[in-house]
Tab-separated table of C-alpha atoms and ligand atoms in Angstrom:
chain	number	residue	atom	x	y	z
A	20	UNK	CA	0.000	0.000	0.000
A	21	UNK	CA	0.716	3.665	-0.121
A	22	UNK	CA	0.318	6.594	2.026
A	23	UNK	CA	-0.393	9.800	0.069
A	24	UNK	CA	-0.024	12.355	2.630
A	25	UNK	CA	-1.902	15.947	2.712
A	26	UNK	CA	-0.582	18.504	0.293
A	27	UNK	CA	1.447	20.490	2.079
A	28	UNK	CA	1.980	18.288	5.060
A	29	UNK	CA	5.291	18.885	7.109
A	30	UNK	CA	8.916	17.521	6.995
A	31	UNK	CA	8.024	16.583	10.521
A	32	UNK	CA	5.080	14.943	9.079
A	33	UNK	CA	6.309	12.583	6.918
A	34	UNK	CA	9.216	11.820	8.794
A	35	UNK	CA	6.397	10.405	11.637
A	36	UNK	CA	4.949	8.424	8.916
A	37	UNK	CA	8.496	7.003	7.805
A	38	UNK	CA	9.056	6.036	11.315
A	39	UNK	CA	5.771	3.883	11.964
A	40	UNK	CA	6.485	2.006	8.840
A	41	UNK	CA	10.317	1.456	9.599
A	42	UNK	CA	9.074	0.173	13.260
A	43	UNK	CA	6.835	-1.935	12.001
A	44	UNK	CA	10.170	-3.729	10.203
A	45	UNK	CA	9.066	-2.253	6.480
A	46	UNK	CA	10.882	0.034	4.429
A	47	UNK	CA	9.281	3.153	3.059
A	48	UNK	CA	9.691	4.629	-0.277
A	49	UNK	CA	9.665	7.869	-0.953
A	50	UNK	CA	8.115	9.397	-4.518
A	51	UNK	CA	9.196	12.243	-4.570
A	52	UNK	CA	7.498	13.406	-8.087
A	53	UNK	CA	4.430	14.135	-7.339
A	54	UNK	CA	2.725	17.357	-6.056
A	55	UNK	CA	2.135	15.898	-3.016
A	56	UNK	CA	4.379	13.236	-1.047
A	57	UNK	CA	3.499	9.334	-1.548
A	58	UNK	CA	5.026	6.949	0.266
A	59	UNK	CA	5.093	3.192	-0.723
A	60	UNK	CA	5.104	0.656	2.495
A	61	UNK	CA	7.306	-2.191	1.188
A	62	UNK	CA	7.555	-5.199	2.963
A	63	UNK	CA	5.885	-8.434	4.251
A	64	UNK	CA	2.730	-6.795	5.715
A	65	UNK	CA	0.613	-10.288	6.272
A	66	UNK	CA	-2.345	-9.941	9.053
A	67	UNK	CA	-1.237	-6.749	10.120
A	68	UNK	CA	-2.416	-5.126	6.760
A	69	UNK	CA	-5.858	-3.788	8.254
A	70	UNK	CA	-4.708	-2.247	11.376
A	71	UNK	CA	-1.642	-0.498	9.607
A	72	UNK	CA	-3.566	0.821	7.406
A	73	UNK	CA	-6.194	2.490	10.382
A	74	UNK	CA	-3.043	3.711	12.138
A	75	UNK	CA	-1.271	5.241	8.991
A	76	UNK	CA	-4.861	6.832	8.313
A	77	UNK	CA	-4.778	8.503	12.107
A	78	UNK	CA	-1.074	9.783	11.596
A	79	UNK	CA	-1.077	13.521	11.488
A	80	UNK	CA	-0.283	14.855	8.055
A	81	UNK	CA	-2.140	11.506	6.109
A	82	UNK	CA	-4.473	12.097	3.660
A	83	UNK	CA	-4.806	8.547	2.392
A	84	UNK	CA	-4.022	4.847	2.296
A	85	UNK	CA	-4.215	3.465	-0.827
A	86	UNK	CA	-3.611	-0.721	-1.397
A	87	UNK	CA	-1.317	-0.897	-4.349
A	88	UNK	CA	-2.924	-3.771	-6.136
A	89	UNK	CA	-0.187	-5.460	-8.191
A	90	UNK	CA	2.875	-7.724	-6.718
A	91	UNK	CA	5.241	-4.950	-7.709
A	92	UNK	CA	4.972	-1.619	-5.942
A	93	UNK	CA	7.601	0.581	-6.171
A	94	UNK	CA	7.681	-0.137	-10.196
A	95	UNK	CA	4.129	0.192	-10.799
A	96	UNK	CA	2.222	3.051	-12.283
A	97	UNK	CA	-0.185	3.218	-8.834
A	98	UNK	CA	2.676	4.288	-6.748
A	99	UNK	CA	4.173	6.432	-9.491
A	100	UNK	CA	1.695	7.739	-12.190
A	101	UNK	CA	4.509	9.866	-13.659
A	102	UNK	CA	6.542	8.742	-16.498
A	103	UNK	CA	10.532	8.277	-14.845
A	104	UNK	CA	12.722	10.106	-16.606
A	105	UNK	CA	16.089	9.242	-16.876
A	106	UNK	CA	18.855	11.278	-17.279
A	107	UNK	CA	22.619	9.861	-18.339
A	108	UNK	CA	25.538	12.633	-19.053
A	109	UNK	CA	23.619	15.104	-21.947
A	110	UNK	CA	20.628	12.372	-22.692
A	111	UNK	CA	17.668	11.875	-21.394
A	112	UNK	CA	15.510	8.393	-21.945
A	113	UNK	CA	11.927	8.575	-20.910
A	114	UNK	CA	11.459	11.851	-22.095
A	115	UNK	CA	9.423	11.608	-25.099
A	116	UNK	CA	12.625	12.021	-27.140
A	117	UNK	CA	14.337	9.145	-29.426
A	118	UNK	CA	16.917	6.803	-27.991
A	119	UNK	CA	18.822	4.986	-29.974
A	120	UNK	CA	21.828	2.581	-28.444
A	121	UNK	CA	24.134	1.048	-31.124
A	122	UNK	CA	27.106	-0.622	-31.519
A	123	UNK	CA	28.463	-3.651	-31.740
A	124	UNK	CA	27.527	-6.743	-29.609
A	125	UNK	CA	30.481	-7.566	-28.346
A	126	UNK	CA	33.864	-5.123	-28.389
A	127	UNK	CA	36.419	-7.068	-30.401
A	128	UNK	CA	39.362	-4.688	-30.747
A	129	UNK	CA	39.880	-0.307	-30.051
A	130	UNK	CA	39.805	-0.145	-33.902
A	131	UNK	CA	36.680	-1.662	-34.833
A	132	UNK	CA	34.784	-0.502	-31.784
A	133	UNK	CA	35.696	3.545	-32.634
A	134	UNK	CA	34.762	3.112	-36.238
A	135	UNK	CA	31.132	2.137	-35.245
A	136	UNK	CA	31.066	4.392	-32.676
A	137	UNK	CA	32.068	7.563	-34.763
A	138	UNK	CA	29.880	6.776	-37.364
A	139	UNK	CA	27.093	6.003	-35.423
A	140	UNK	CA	27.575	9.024	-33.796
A	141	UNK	CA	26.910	10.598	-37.234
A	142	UNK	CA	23.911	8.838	-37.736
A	143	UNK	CA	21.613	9.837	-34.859
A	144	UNK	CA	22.902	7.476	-32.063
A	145	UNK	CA	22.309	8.699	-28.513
A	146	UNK	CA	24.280	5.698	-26.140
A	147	UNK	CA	27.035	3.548	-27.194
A	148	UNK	CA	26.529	-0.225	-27.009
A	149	UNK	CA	29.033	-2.923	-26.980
A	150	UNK	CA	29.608	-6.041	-24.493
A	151	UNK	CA	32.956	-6.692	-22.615
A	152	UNK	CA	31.690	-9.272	-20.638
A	153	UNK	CA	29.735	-11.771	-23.074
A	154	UNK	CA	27.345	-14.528	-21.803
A	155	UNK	CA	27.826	-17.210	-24.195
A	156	UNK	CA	25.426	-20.183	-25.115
A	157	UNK	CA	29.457	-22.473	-25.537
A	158	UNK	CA	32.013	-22.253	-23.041
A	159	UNK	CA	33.927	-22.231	-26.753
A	160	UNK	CA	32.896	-18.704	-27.955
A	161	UNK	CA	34.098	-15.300	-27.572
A	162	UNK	CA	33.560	-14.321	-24.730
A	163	UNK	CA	34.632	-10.525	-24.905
A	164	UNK	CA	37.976	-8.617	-23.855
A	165	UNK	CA	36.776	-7.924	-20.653
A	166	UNK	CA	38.381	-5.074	-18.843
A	167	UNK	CA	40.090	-4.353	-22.059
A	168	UNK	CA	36.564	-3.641	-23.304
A	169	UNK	CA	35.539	-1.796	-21.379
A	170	UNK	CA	38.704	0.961	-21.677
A	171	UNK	CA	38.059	1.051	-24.797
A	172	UNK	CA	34.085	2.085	-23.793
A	173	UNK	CA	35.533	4.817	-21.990
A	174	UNK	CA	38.033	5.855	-24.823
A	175	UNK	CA	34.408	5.515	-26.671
A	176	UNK	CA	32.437	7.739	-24.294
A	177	UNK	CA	35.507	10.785	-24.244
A	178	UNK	CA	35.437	10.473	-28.017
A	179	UNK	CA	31.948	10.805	-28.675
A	180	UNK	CA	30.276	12.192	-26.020
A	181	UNK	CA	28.147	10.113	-25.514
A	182	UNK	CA	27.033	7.884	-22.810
A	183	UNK	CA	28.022	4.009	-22.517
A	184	UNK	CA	25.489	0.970	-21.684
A	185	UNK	CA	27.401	-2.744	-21.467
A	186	UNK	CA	26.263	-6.152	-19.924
A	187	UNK	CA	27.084	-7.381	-16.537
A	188	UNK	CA	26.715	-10.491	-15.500
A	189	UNK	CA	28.015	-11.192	-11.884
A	190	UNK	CA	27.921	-8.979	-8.586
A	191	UNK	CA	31.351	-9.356	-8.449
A	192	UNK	CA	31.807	-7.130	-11.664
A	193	UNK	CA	29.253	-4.313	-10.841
A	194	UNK	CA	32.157	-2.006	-9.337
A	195	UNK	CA	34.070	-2.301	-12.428
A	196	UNK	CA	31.392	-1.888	-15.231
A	197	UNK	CA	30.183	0.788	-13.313
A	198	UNK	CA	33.499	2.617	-13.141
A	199	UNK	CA	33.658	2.158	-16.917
A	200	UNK	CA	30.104	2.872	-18.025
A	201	UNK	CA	26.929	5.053	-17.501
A	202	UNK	CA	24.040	2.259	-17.856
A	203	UNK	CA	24.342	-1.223	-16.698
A	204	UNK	CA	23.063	-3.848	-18.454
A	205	UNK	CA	21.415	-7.168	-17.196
A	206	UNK	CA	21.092	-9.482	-20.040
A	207	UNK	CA	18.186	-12.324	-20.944
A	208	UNK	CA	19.966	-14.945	-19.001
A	209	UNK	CA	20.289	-12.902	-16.007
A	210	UNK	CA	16.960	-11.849	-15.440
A	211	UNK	CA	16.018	-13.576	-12.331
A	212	UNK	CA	19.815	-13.652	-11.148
A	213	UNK	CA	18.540	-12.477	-7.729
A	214	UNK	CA	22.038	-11.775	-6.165
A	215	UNK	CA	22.819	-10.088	-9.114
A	216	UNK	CA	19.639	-7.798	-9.057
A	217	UNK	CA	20.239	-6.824	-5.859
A	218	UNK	CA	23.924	-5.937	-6.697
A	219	UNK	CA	22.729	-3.854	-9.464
A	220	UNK	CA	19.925	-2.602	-7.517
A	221	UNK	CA	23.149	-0.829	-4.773
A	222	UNK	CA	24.675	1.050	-7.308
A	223	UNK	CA	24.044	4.394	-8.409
A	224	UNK	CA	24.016	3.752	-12.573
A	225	UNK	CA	21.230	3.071	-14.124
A	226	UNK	CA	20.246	-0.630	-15.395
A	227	UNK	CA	18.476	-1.692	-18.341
A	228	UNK	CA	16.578	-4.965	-17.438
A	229	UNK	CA	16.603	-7.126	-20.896
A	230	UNK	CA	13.397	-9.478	-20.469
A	231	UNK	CA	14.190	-12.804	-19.909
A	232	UNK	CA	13.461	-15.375	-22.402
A	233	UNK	CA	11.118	-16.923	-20.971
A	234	UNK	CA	9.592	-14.275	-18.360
A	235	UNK	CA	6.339	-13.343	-17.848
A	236	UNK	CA	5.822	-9.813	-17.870
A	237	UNK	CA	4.755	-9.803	-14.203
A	238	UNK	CA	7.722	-12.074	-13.422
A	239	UNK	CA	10.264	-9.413	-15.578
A	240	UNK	CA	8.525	-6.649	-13.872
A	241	UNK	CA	9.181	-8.673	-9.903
A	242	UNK	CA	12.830	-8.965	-11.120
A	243	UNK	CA	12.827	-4.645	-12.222
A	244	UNK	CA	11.178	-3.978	-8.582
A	245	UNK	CA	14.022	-6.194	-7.167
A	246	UNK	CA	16.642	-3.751	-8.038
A	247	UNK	CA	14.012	-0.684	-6.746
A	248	UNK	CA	13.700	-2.490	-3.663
A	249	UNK	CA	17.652	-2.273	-3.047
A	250	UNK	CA	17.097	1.660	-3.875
A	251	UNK	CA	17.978	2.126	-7.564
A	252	UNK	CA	14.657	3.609	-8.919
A	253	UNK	CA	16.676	4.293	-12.315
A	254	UNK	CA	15.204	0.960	-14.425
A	255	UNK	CA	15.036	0.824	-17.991
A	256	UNK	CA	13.137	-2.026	-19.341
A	257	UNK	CA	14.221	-3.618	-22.557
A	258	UNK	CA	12.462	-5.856	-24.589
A	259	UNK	CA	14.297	-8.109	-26.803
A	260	UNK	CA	12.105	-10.935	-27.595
A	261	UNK	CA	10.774	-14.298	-25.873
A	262	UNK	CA	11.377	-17.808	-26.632
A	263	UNK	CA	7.988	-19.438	-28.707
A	264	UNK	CA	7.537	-22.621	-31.066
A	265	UNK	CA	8.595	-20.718	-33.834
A	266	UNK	CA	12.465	-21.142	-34.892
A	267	UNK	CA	12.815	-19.248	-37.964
A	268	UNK	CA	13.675	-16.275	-36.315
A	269	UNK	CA	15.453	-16.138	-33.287
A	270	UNK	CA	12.979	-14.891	-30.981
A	271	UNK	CA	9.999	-13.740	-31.312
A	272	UNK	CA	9.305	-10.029	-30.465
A	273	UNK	CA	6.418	-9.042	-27.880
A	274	UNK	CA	5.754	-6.049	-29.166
A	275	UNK	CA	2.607	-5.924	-26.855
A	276	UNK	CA	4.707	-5.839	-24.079
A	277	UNK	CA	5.497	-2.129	-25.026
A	278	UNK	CA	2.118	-0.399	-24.463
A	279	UNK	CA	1.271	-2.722	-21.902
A	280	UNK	CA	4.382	-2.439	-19.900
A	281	UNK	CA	3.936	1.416	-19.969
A	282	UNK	CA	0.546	1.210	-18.796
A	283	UNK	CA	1.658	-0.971	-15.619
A	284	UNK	CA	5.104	0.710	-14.589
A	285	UNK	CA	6.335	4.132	-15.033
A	286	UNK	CA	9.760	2.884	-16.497
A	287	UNK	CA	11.294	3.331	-19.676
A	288	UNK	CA	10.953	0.464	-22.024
A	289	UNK	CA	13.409	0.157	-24.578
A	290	UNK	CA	12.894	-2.575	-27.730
A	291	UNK	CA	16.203	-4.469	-29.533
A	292	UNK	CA	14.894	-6.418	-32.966
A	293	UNK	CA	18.184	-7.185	-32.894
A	294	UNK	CA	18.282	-10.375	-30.478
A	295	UNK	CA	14.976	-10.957	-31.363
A	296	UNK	CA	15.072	-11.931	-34.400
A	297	UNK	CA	18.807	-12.250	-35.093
A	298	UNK	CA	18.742	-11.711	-39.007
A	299	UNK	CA	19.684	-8.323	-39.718
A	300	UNK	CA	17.169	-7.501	-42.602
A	301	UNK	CA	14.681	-8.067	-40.044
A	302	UNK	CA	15.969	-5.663	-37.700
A	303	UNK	CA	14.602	-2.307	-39.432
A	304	UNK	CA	11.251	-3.246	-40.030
A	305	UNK	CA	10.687	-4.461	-36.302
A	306	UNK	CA	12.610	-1.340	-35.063
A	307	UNK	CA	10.458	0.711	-36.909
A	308	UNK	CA	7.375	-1.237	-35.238
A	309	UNK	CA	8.967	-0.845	-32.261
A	310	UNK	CA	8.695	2.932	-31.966
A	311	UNK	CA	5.469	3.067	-34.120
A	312	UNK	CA	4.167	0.966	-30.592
A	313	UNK	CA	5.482	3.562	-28.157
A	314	UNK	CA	8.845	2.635	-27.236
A	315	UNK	CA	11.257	4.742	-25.587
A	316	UNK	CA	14.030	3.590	-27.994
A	317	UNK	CA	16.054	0.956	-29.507
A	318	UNK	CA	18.865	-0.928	-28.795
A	319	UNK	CA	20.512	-2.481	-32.280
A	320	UNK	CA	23.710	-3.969	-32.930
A	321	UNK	CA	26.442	-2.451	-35.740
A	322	UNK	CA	29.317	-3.658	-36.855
A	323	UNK	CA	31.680	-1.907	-39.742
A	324	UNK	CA	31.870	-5.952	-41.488
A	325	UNK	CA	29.031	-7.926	-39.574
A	326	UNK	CA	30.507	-11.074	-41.557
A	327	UNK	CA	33.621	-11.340	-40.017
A	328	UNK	CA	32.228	-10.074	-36.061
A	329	UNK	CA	32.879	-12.485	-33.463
A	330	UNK	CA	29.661	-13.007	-32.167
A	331	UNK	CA	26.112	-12.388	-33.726
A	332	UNK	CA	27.351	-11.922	-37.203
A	333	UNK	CA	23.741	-12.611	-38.888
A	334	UNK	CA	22.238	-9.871	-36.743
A	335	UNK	CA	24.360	-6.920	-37.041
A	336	UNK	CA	23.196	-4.265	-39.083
A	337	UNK	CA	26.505	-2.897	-41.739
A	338	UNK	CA	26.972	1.127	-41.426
A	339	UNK	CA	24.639	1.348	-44.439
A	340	UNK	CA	21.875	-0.456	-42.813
A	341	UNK	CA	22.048	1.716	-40.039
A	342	UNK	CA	22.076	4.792	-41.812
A	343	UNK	CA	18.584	3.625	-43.271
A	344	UNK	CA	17.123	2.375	-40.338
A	345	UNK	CA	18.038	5.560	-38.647
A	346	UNK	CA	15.668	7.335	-41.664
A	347	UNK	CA	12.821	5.246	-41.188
A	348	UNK	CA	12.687	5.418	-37.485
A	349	UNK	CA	12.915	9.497	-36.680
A	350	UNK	CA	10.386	9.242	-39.369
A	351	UNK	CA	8.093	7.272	-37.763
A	352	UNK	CA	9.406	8.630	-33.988
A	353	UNK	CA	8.139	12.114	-36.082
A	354	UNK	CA	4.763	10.759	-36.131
A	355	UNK	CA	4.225	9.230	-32.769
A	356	UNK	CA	5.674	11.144	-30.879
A	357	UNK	CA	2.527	13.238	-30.128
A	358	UNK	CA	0.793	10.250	-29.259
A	359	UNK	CA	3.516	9.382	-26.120
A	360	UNK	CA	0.865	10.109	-23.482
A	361	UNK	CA	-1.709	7.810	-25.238
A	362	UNK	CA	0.974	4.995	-26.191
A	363	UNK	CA	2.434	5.070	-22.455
A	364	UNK	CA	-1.601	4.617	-20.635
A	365	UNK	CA	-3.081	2.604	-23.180
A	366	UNK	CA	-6.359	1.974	-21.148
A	367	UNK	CA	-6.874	5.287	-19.683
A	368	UNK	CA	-5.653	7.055	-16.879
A	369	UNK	CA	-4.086	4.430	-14.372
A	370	UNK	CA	-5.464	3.759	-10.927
A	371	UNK	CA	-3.693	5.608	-8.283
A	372	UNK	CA	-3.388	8.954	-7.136
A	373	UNK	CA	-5.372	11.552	-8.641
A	374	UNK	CA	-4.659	15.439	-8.871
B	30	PEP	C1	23.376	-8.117	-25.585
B	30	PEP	O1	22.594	-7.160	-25.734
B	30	PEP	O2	24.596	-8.002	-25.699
B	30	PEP	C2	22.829	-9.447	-25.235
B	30	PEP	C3	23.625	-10.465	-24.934
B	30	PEP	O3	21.484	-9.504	-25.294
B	30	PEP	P1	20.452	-10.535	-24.595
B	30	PEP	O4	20.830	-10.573	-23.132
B	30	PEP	O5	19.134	-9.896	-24.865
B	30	PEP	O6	20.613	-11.835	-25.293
B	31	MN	MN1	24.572	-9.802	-29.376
């Protein structure tokens, strides 16, 4: 549940309110986006549920309790009716404007990784992609230059300008991809890595949550209020395709998940046709779908000779590929993006607190 409390109600106030929830053995949340303070009661509440409630309601300064109907609280769009925002170095991603992360899936030398990043650059990209870490499906693959790759981010980042997202996959290496990068990411195969949730959820960068696999959306938006619960509210939500009976592509993209997603949480929701499909000519028509649907942005893969890239070869997207995609989707981003507020509540105004 939540406790909206009176507009204009004192520091004092809410601090009183904090401090019956935090003796109670729950943690409260603050939103502090709203015109009036909210605060989200997180925690195992069981029987006591009823009588909380009565006493928040009696606590000077309270103007309501409100039950916060779905599993995920601090996530949802109940608690938080307000689109998050988030802002990395000179970009913003939430924001109505166009986000485009490319580069190439996994950072095989300085020289190839600076070629796609300066000409991306020219084309309209706004973060810089590129895995140093790589989960592999074979123990036999590439699996990335590690901290290597992730100088070379930075070298990236100073170069450009522009703000760096790469994978990581264990707790122990959230210090150093954060040192190196703006955005952490949390790939597919990670998704319900609890430990490394919470790891993610104690830093101060922003993560992008990739969908897993095979995740529900509720159980994709549990593992996104994980890292809120540990006190990161900065969660971008990517989807990047789900595992069906089909096999000629190599995913399947949910693009309903987009619209609906927006219409449960308040988080950015980011789309890559990239490891959905994993056939590069299908990348730009499914990128263009995935803005046309209300996306934030897109996350695609580039490589300056896809054929010879060490992983993902069939999926990256050549320089001239890009170049066109980038066309067709500020095109379409053109069209929609009047529509944001509609796209983001699809069913109306959300439950929650009103004006
Ligand atoms: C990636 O973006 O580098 C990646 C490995 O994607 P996913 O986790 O979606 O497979
Ligand atoms: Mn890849």
């Amino acid at each position: 549940m939540f406790v909206v409390m009176r507009s204009g109600a004192s520091e004092a106030e809410v601090n009183g309110v904090k401090g019956l929830i935090l003796a109670e053995g729950l943690t409260p949340f603050e939103n502090a986006g709203t015109s009036r303070t909210v605060i989200a009661v997180v925690g195992e509440l069981g029987k006591r549920r009823q009588q909380l409630k009565q006493r928040l309601e009696a606590t000077p300064g309270v103007a309501q309790v409100t039950p916060i109907s779905k599993p995920y609280k601090l996530v949802s769009r109940e608690f938080h009716p307000e689109d998050t925002v988030i802002r990395v170095l000179d970009t913003s991603i939430g924001d109505g404007s166009l986000t485009v992360m490319a580069g190439p899936c996994s950072v095989e030398s300085r020289d190839q990784l600076m070629e796609t990043v300066d000409f991306v650059a020219a084309h309209g990209a706004t973060i810089i992609r590129g895995g140093a870490f790589k989960p592999r499906s074979s123990p036999y693959s590439f699996q990335g230059l590690g901290v290597e790759g992730l100088r070379y981010l930075a070298e990236a980042r100073e170069r450009s300008g522009m703000p760096v997202i790469t994978e990581v996959m264990d707790p122990s290496q959230v210090d150093i991809v954060a040192e190196y990068s703006d955005i952490l990411q949390i790939g597919t195969r990670n998704m319900q890595n609890f430990s490394l949730l919470l790891a993610c959820g104690r830093a101060s960068r922003p993560v992008m949550l990739k969908r897993g696999f095979g995740a529900t959306i509720e159980e994709w938006l549990m593992a996104a209020e994980y890292i809120a619960s540990a006190g990161n509210p900065q969660v971008i939500l990517c989807e990047r395709g789900i595992r069906t009976f089909e096999t000629t592509t190599r995913n399947t993209l949910d693009l309903t998940a987009v619209p609906l997603v927006h219409h449960l949480t308040h988080l950015p929701v980011i789309v890559d046709p990239s490891h959905a499909t994993g056939k590069r000519w299908l990348v730009k028509p499914l990128a263009i779908g995935g803005i046309a649907v209300g996306a934030d942005g897109i996350m695609v893969e580039v490589h300056p000779r896809p054929d010879e890239a060490l992983s993902d070869a069939e999926q990256q997207l050549d320089f001239d590929m890009f170049a066109s995609m980038m066309k067709a989707v500020t095109a379409v981003h053109e069209h929609v993006k009047d529509m944001h507020g509609d796209l983001h509540q699809a069913s109306g105004t959300p439950t929650g607190v009103g004006a």
